[in-house]
Amino acid sequence: MKFTSLEIWLDHCKKGRRPWSYSS
């Protein structure tokens, strides 16, 4: 897991999108 993933996950969570999809 990368630190960037956390930032992207939070960003997507705020937008209402699926963060897991991006991480995949």
Short mmCIF file of C-alpha atoms in Angstrom, two decimals:
data_model
loop_
_atom_site.label_atom_id
_atom_site.label_comp_id
_atom_site.label_asym_id
_atom_site.label_seq_id
_atom_site.Cartn_x
_atom_site.Cartn_y
_atom_site.Cartn_z
CA MET A 1 0.00 0.00 0.00
CA LYS A 2 1.27 3.43 -0.85
CA PHE A 3 0.75 6.65 1.05
CA THR A 4 -0.73 8.18 -2.09
CA SER A 5 -3.44 5.54 -1.97
CA LEU A 6 -4.66 6.98 1.32
CA GLU A 7 -4.94 10.45 -0.17
CA ILE A 8 -6.78 9.14 -3.23
CA TRP A 9 -9.06 7.03 -1.06
CA LEU A 10 -10.05 10.04 1.03
CA ASP A 11 -10.49 12.18 -2.08
CA HIS A 12 -12.81 9.65 -3.68
CA CYS A 13 -14.67 9.09 -0.42
CA LYS A 14 -15.45 12.81 -0.30
CA LYS A 15 -16.60 12.77 -3.93
CA GLY A 16 -18.76 9.75 -3.23
CA ARG A 17 -16.91 7.48 -5.63
CA ARG A 18 -15.44 4.04 -5.01
CA PRO A 19 -11.84 4.40 -3.76
CA TRP A 20 -11.24 0.66 -4.01
CA SER A 21 -11.80 0.83 -7.77
CA TYR A 22 -8.94 3.31 -8.08
CA SER A 23 -6.66 1.31 -5.80
CA SER A 24 -7.27 -1.79 -7.89
#
